[in-house]
Short mmCIF file of C-alpha atoms and ligand atoms in Angstrom, two decimals:
data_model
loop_
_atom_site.label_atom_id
_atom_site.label_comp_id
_atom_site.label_asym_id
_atom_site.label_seq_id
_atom_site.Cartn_x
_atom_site.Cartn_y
_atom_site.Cartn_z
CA UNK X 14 46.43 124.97 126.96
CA UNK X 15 45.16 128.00 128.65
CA UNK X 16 44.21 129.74 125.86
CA UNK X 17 42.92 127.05 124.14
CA UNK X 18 40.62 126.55 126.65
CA UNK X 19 39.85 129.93 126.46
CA UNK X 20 39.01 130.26 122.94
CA UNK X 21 36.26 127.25 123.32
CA UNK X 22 34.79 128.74 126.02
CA UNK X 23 33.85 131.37 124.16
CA UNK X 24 32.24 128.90 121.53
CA UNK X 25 35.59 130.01 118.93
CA UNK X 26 36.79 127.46 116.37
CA UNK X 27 40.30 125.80 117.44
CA UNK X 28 42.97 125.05 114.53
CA UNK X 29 44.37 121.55 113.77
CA UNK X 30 47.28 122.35 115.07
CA UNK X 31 45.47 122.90 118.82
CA UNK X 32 43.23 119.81 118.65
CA UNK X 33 46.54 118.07 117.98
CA UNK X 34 48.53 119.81 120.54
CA UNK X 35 46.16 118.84 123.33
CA UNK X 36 45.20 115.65 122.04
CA UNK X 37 49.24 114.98 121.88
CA UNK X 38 49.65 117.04 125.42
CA UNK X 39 46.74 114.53 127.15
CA UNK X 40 48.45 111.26 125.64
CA UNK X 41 52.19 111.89 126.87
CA UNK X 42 50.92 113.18 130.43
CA UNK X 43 52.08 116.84 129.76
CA UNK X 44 48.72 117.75 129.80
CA UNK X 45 47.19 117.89 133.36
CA UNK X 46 43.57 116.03 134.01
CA UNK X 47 42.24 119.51 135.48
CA UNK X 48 43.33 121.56 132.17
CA UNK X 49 41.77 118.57 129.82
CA UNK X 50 38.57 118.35 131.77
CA UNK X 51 37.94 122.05 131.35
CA UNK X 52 38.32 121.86 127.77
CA UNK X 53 36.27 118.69 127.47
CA UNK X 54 33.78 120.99 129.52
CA UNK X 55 33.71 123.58 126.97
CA UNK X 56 33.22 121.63 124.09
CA UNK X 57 30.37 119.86 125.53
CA UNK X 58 28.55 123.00 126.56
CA UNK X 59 30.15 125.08 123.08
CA UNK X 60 30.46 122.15 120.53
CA UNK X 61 32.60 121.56 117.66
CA UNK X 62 31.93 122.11 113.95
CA UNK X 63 32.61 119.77 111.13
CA UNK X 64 36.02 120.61 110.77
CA UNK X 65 37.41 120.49 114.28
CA UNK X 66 35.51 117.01 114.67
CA UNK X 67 37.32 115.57 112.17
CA UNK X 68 40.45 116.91 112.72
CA UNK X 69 39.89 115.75 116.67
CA UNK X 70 38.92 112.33 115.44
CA UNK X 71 42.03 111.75 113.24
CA UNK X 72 44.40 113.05 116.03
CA UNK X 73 43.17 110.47 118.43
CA UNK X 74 43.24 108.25 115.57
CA UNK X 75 47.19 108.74 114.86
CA UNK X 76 47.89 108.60 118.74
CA UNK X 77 48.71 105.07 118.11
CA UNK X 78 48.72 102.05 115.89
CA UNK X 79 46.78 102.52 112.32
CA UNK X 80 46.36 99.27 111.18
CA UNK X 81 46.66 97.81 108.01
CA UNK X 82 44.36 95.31 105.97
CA UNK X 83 46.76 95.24 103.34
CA UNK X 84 47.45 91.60 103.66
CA UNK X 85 43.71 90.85 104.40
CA UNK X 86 42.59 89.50 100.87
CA UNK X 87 38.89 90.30 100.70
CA UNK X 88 37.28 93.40 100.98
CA UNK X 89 37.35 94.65 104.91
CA UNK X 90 34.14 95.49 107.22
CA UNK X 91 33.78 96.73 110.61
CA UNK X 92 30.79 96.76 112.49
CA UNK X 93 30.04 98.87 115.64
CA UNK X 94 27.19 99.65 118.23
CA UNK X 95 26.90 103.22 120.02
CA UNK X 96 26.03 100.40 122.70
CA UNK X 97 22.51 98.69 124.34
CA UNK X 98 21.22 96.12 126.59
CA UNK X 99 21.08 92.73 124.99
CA UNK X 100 22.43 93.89 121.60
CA UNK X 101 24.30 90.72 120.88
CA UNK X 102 23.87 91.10 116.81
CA UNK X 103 27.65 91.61 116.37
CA UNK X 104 27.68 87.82 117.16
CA UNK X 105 24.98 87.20 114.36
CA UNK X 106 25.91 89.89 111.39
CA UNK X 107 29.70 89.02 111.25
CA UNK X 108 29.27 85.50 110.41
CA UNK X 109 26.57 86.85 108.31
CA UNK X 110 29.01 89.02 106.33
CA UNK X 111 31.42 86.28 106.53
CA UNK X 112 29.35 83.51 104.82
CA UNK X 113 28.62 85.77 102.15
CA UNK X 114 32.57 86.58 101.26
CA UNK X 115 33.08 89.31 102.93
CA UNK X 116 36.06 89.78 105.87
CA UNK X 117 35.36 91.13 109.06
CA UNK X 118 38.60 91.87 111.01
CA UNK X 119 36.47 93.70 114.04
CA UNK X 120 37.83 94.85 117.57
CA UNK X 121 35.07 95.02 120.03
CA UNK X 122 35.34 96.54 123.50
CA UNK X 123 33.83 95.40 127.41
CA UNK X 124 30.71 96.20 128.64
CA UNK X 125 30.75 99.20 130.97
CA UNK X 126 27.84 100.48 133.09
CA UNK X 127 24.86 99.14 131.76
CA UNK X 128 25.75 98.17 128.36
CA UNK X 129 27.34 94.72 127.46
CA UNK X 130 30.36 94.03 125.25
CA UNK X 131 30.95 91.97 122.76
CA UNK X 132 34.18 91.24 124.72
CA UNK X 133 32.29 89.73 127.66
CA UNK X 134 30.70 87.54 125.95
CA UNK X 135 32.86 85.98 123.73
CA UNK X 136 35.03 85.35 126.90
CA UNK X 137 31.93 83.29 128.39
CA UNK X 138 32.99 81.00 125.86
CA UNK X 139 35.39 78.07 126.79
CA UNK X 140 38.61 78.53 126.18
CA UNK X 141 37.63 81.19 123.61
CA UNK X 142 40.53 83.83 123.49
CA UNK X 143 39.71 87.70 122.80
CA UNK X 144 43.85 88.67 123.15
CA UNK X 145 45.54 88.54 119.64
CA UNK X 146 48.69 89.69 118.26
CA UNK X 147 48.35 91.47 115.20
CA UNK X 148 49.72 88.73 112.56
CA UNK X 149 47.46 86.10 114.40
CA UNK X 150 44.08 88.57 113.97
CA UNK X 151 44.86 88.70 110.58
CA UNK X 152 45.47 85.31 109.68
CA UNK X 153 42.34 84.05 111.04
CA UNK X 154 40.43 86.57 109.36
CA UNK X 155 42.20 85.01 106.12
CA UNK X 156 41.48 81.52 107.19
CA UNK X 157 37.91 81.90 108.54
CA UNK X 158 36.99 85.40 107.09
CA UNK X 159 36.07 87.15 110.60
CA UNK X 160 37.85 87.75 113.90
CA UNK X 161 36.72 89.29 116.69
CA UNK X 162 39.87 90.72 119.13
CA UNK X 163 39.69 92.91 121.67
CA UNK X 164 40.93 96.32 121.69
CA UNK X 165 44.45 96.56 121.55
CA UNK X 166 46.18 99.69 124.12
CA UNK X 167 48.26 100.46 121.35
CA UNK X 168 44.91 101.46 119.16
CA UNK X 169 44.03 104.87 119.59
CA UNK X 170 45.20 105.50 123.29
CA UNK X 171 44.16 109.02 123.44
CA UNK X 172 40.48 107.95 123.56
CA UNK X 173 41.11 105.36 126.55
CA UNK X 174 42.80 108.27 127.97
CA UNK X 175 40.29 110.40 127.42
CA UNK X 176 37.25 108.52 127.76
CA UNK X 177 38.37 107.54 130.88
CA UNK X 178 38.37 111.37 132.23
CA UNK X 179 34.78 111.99 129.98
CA UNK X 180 33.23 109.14 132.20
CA UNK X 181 34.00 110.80 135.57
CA UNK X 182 33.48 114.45 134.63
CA UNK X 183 29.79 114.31 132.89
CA UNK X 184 31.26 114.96 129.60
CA UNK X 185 30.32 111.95 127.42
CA UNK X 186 26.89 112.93 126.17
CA UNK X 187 28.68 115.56 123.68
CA UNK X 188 27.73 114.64 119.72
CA UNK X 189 31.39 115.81 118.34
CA UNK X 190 33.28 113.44 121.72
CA UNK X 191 31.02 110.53 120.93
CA UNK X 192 31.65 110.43 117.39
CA UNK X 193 35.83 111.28 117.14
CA UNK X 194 35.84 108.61 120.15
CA UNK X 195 34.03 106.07 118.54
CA UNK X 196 35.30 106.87 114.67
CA UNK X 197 39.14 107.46 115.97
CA UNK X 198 39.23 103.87 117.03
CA UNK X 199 37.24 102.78 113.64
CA UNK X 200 39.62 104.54 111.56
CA UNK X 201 42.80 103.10 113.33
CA UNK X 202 41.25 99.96 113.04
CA UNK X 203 41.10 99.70 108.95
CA UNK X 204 38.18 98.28 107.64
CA UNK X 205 37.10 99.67 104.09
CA UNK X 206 33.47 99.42 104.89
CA UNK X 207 32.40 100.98 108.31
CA UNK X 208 28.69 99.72 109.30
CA UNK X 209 27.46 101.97 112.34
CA UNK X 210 24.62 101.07 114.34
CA UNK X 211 23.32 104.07 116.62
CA UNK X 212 20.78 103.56 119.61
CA UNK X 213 18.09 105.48 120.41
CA UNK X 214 15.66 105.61 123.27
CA UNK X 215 15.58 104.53 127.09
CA UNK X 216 18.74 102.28 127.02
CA UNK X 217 20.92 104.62 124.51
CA UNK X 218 23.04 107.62 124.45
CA UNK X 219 21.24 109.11 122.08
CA UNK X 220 17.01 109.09 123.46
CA UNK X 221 14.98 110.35 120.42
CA UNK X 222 15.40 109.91 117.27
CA UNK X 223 16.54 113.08 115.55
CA UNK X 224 19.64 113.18 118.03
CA UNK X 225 20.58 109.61 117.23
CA UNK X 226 20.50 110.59 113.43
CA UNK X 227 22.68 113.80 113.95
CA UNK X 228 25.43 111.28 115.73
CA UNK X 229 25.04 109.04 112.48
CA UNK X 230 25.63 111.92 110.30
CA UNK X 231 28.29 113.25 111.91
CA UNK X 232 29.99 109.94 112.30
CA UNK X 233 29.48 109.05 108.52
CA UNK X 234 30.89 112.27 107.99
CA UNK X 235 34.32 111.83 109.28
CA UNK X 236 34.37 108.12 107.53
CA UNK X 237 34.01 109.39 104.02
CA UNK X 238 36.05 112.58 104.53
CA UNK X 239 38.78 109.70 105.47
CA UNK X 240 38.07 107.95 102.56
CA UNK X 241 36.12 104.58 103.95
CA UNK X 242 33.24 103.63 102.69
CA UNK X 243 29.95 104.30 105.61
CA UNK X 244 26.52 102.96 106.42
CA UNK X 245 24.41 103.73 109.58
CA UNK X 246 21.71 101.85 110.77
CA UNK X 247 19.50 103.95 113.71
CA UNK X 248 17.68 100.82 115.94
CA UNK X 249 14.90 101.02 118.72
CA UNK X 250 16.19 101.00 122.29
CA UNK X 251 13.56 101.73 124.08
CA UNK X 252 13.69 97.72 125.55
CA UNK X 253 16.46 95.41 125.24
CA UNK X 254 16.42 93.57 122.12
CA UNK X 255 15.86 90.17 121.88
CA UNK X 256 14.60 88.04 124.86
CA UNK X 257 17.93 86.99 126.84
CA UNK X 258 20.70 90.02 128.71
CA UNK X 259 23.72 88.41 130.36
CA UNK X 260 26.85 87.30 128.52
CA UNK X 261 26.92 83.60 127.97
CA UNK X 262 22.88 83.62 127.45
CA UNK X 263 22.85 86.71 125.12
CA UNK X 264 25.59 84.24 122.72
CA UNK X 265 23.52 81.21 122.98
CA UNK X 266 20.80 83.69 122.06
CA UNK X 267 22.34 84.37 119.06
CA UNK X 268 23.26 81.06 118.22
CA UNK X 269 19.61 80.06 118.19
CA UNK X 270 19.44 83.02 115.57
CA UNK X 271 21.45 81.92 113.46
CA UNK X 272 19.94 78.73 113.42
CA UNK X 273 16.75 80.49 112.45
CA UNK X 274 15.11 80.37 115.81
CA UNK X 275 16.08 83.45 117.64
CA UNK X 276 13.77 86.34 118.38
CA UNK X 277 12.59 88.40 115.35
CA UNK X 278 13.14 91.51 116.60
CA UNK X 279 17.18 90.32 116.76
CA UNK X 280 17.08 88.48 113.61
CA UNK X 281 15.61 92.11 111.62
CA UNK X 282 18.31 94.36 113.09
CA UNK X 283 21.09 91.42 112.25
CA UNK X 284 19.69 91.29 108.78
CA UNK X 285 19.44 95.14 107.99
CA UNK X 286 22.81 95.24 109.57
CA UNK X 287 24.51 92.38 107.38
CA UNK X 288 22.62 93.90 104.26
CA UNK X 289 24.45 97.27 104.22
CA UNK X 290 27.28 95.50 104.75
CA UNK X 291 26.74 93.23 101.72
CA UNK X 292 26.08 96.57 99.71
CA UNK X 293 28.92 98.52 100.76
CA UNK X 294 31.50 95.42 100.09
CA UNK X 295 30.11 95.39 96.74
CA UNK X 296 27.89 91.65 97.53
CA UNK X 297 24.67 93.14 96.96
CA UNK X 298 23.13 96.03 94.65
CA UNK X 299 20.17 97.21 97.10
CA UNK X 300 19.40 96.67 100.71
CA UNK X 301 16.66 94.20 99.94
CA UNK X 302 18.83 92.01 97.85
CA UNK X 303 21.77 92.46 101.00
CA UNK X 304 18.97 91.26 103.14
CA UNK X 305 17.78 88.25 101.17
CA UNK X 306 21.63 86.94 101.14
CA UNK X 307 21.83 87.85 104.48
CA UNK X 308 18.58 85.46 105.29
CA UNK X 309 19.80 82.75 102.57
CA UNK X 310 22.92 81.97 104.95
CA UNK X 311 20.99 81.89 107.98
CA UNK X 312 18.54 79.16 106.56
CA UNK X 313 21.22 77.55 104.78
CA UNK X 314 23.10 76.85 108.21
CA UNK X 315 26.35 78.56 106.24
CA UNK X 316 26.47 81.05 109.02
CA UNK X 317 26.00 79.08 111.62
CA UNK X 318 29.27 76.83 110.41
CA UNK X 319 31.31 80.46 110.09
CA UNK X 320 30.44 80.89 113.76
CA UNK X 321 31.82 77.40 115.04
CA UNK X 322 34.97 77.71 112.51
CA UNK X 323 35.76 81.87 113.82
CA UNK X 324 35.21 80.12 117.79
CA UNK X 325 37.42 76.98 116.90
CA UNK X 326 39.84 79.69 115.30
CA UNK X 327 39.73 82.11 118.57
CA UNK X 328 40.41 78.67 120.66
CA UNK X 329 37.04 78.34 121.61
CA UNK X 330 34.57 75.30 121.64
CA UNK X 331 31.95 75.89 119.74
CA UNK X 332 29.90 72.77 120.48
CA UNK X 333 28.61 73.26 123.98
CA UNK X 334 26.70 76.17 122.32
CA UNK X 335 24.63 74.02 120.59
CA UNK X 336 23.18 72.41 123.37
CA UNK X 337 19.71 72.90 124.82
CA UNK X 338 21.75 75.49 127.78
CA UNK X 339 19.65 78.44 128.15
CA UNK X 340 16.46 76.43 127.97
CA UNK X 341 18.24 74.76 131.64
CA UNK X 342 18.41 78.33 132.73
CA UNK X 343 15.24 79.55 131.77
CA UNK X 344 14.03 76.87 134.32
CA UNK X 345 16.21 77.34 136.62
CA UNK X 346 15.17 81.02 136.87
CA UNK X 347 13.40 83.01 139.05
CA UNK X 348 10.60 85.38 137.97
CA UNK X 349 9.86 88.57 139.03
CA UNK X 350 6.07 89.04 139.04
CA UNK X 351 4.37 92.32 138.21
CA UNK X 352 2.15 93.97 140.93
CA UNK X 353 -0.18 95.25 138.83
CA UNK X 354 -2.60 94.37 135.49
CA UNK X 355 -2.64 96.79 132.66
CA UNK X 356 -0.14 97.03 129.45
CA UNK X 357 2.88 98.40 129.69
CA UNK X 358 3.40 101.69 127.70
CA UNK X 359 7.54 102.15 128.72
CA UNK X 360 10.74 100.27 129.88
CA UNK X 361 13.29 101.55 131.06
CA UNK X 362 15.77 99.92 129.11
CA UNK X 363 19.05 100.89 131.01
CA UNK X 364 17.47 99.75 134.54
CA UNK X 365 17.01 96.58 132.95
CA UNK X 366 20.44 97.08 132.16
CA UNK X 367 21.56 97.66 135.61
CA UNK X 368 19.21 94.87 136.91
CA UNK X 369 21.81 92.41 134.81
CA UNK X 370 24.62 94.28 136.60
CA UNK X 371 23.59 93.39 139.82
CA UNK X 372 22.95 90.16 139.13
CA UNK X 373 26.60 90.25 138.69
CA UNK X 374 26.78 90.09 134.77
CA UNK X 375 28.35 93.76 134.62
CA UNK X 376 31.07 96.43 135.80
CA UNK X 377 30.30 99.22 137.97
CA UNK X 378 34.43 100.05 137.47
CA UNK X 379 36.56 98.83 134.82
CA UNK X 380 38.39 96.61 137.28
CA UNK X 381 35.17 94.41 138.64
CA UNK X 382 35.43 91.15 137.44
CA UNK X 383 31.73 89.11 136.18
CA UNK X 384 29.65 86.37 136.34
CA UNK X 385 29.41 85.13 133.13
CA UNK X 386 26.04 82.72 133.06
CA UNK X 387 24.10 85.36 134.99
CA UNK X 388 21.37 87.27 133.34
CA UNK X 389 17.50 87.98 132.68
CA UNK X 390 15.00 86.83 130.11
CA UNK X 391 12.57 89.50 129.16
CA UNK X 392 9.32 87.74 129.06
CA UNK X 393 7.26 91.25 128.51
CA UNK X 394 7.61 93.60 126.34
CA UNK X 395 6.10 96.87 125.05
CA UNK X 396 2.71 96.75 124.22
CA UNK X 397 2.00 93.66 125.88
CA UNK X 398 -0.92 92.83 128.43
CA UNK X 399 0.08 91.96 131.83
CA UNK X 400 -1.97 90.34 134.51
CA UNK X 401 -1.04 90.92 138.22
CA UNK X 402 1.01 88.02 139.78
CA UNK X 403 2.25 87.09 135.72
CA UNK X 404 6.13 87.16 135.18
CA UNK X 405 7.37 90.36 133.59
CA UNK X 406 11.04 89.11 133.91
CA UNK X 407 13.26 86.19 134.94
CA UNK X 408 16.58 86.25 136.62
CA UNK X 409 19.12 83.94 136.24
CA UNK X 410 21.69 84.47 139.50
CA UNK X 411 24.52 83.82 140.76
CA UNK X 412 26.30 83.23 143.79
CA UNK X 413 27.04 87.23 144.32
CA UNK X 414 23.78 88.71 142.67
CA UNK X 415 22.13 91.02 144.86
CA UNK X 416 18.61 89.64 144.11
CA UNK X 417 16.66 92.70 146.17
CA UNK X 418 18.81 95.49 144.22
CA UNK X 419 17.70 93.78 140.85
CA UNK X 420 14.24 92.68 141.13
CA UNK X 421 13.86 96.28 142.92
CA UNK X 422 15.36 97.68 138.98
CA UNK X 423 13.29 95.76 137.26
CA UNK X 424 10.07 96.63 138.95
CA UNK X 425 10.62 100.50 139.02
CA UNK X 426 11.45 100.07 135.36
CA UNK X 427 8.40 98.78 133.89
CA UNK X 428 5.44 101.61 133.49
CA UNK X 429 2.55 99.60 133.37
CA UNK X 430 -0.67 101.65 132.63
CA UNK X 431 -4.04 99.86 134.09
CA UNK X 432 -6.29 101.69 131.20
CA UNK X 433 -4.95 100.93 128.09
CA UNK X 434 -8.12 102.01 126.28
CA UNK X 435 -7.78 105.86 127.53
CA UNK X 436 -4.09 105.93 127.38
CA UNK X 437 -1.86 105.88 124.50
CA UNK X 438 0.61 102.93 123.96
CA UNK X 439 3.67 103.72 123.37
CA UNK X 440 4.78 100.83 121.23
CA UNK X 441 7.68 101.77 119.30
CA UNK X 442 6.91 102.10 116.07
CA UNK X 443 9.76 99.61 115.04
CA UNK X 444 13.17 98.17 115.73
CA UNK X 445 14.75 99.17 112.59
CA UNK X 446 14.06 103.03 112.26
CA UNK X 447 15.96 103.83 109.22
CA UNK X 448 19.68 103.61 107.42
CA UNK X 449 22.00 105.88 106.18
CA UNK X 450 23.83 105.09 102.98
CA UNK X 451 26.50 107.39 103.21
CA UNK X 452 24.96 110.41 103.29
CA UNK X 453 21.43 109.71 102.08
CA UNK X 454 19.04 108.41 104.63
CA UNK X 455 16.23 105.77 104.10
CA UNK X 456 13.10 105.01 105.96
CA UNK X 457 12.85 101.53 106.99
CA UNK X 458 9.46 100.19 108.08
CA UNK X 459 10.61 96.73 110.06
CA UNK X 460 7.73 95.72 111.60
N1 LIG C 508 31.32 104.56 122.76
C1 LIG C 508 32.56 105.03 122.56
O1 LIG C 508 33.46 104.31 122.16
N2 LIG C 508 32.80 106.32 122.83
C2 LIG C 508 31.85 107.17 123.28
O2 LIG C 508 32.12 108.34 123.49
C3 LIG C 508 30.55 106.66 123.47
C4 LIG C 508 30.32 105.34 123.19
#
């Protein structure tokens, strides 16, 4: 381990039979913390080329369980975030994908930090059960056509193991960790078609645009070298998307979405996602034609039913859903009113983020348990005018939100400029940036 550590701190390339030896060495516990974090260290500051990332992702892919979709019938898709603050569209695009034939057998994780999980808020859901055994996952996926389980410890373990040490040691904002962490547990999980969508700006990982695309690229990299079939989608956030954060609120959110009501910033990014995943199952022959399907079973109600039939499936009741609930807790709500008048130019998205936390809707550590029906509503956005005393945001508590800590967040993370006319806005210039399809990226002008 010593001299592996060695040779990537002085920026050398390591063979596939070192990346496996420590990956191995980390999993069993042979390999201290204080050894791995150095190396972890030295890649961040040194990098990894092509090679080594892929032969890094595939080891922590074969530390555990590879599943199978062999007895899934229909073609297989995965979908995955890089992760955001009210990104709920997992909850939208699957029974997107699933209305239009396609199987989705995805595992999702928690919310950590900041950034929610599609976890989280499925469990906000009565009796709605995220824990599957592996014959159960894949019979409801045959039934219904999508499931949604959580991560199984048996899936890649030496990413838990090591993204647990890459949290506490400043080592997660490294392109080739991100991508073998997030594409190890892809692979092991099995879908044919792998639909990425990367983050960029205030709330992300990744906070301009060219660095989000190299993440894409080298993600979709791996994914074709291992023979799966890979789109990438790169999405605004720079402010959450959609109005509502918080678990239970972000899925009634996208209920009302796929009942054709939700948000249009939402609806675009589910739409662009649930096209390439038309295309790459073989449903569609362009994005635009992916897109129109995609919109067909959203006015058609067909994806709304695949929701309540994948919740019924999970245990779940679907029908309290469906019921006027987050217009109660709008009212219920209290606002946080902005100081000032002027536009706002910038939000920082991961405050906002925090600001939900606090509330009690997130984890500071992996063992804090949370308030599921707390939250915010984002009633300004970029670009828009503000008048002093108006409501920029409205929180939806608890009984342990910290009120102070959060309105405090929210304030601080609005930048609202009193001149528009001499100062630039900084509206971003869309939600949907571009897409990769496989290799080959496209401009996408959403708005
Ligand atoms: N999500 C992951 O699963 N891994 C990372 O390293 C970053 C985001």
């Amino acid at each position: 381990m010593y001299n592996i550590i060695t040779k990537k701190k002085h920026g050398l390339e390591l063979t596939a039979d070192e990346i496996s030896y420590f990956v191995n060495g980390y999993t069993d516990g042979s390999i201290p913390d204080y050894q791995m974090s150095a190396l972890l260290m030295a890649i961040c500051l040194k990098g990894m080329n092509e090679r080594e990332t892929y032969e890094l992702t595939m080891a922590m892919a074969k530390s555990g369980d590879m599943l199978s979709m062999d007895k899934i019938s229909k073609i297989t898709a995965d979908k995955h975030s890089t992760g955001g603050v009210g990104d709920k569209t997992s909850l939208i695009v699957a029974p997107i994908a699933a209305a239009n034939g396609v199987a989705v057998a995805k595992m999702s994780g928690r919310g950590l930090g900041h950034t929610g999980g599609t976890i989280d808020k499925l469990e906000s859901i009565e009796g709605f059960q995220t824990e599957l055994s592996e014959e159960e996952f894949v019979s409801i996926v045959n039934k219904t056509g999508m499931a949604i389980a959580g991560q199984s410890a048996h899936l890649a373990p030496a990413d838990k193991k090591l993204y647990a040490l890459r949290d506490v040691t400043a080592t997660v904002d490294s392109i080739p960790l991100i991508a073998s962490s997030i594409m190890s547990k892809k692979l092991a999980a099995g879908a044919e078609v792998i639909v990425l969508d990367v983050k960029t700006g205030s709330g992300a990982f990744m906070k301009d645009i060219p660095s989000a695309k190299l993440l894409a690229e080298e993600m979709i990299k791996i994914g074709l070298s291992a023979g799966r079939r890979m789109f990438a989608l790169i999405t605004d956030m720079n402010q959450p998307l959609g109005n509502w954060v918080g678990n239970r609120l972000e899925v009634l959110e996208a209920v009302e979405c796929l009942k054709g009501e939700g948000p249009a910033d939402l609806l675009d990014a589910s739409l662009y996602l649930s096209a390439l995943i038309l295309l790459g199952a073989g449903k569609s022959e362009s994005i635009e034609q992916g897109r129109e399907l995609a919109l067909k079973t959203v006015k058609n109600g067909k994806a709304l039913q695949k929701f309540k039939e994948f919740v019924t499936a999970q245990h779940g009741d679907p029908e309290p859903l469906l019921k006027s609930e987050s217009k109660d807790a709008y009212e219920k709500s209290l606002c946080v009113n902005s100081e000032k008048s002027g536009v706002i130019t910038s939000i920082d998205t991961e405050a906002v983020g925090m600001a939900s936390l606090y509330l009690g809707g997130g984890r500071e550590r992996k063992e804090d348990s949370i308030d599921y029906n707390v939250g915010l509503y984002i009633e300004k956005k970029i670009g828009d005018r503000i008048e002093k005393g108006e409501t920029l945001v409205r929180m939806v508590a608890g009984e342990r939100s910290d009120l102070e800590r959060a309105e405090t967040a929210i304030k601080n993370a609005y930048v609202i400029e009193a001149d528009p006319d001499k100062k630039a806005v900084i509206k971003p210039k869309a939600h949907v940036y571009g897409c990769y399809v496989g290799t080959e990226y496209h401009e996408l002008n959403s708005l």
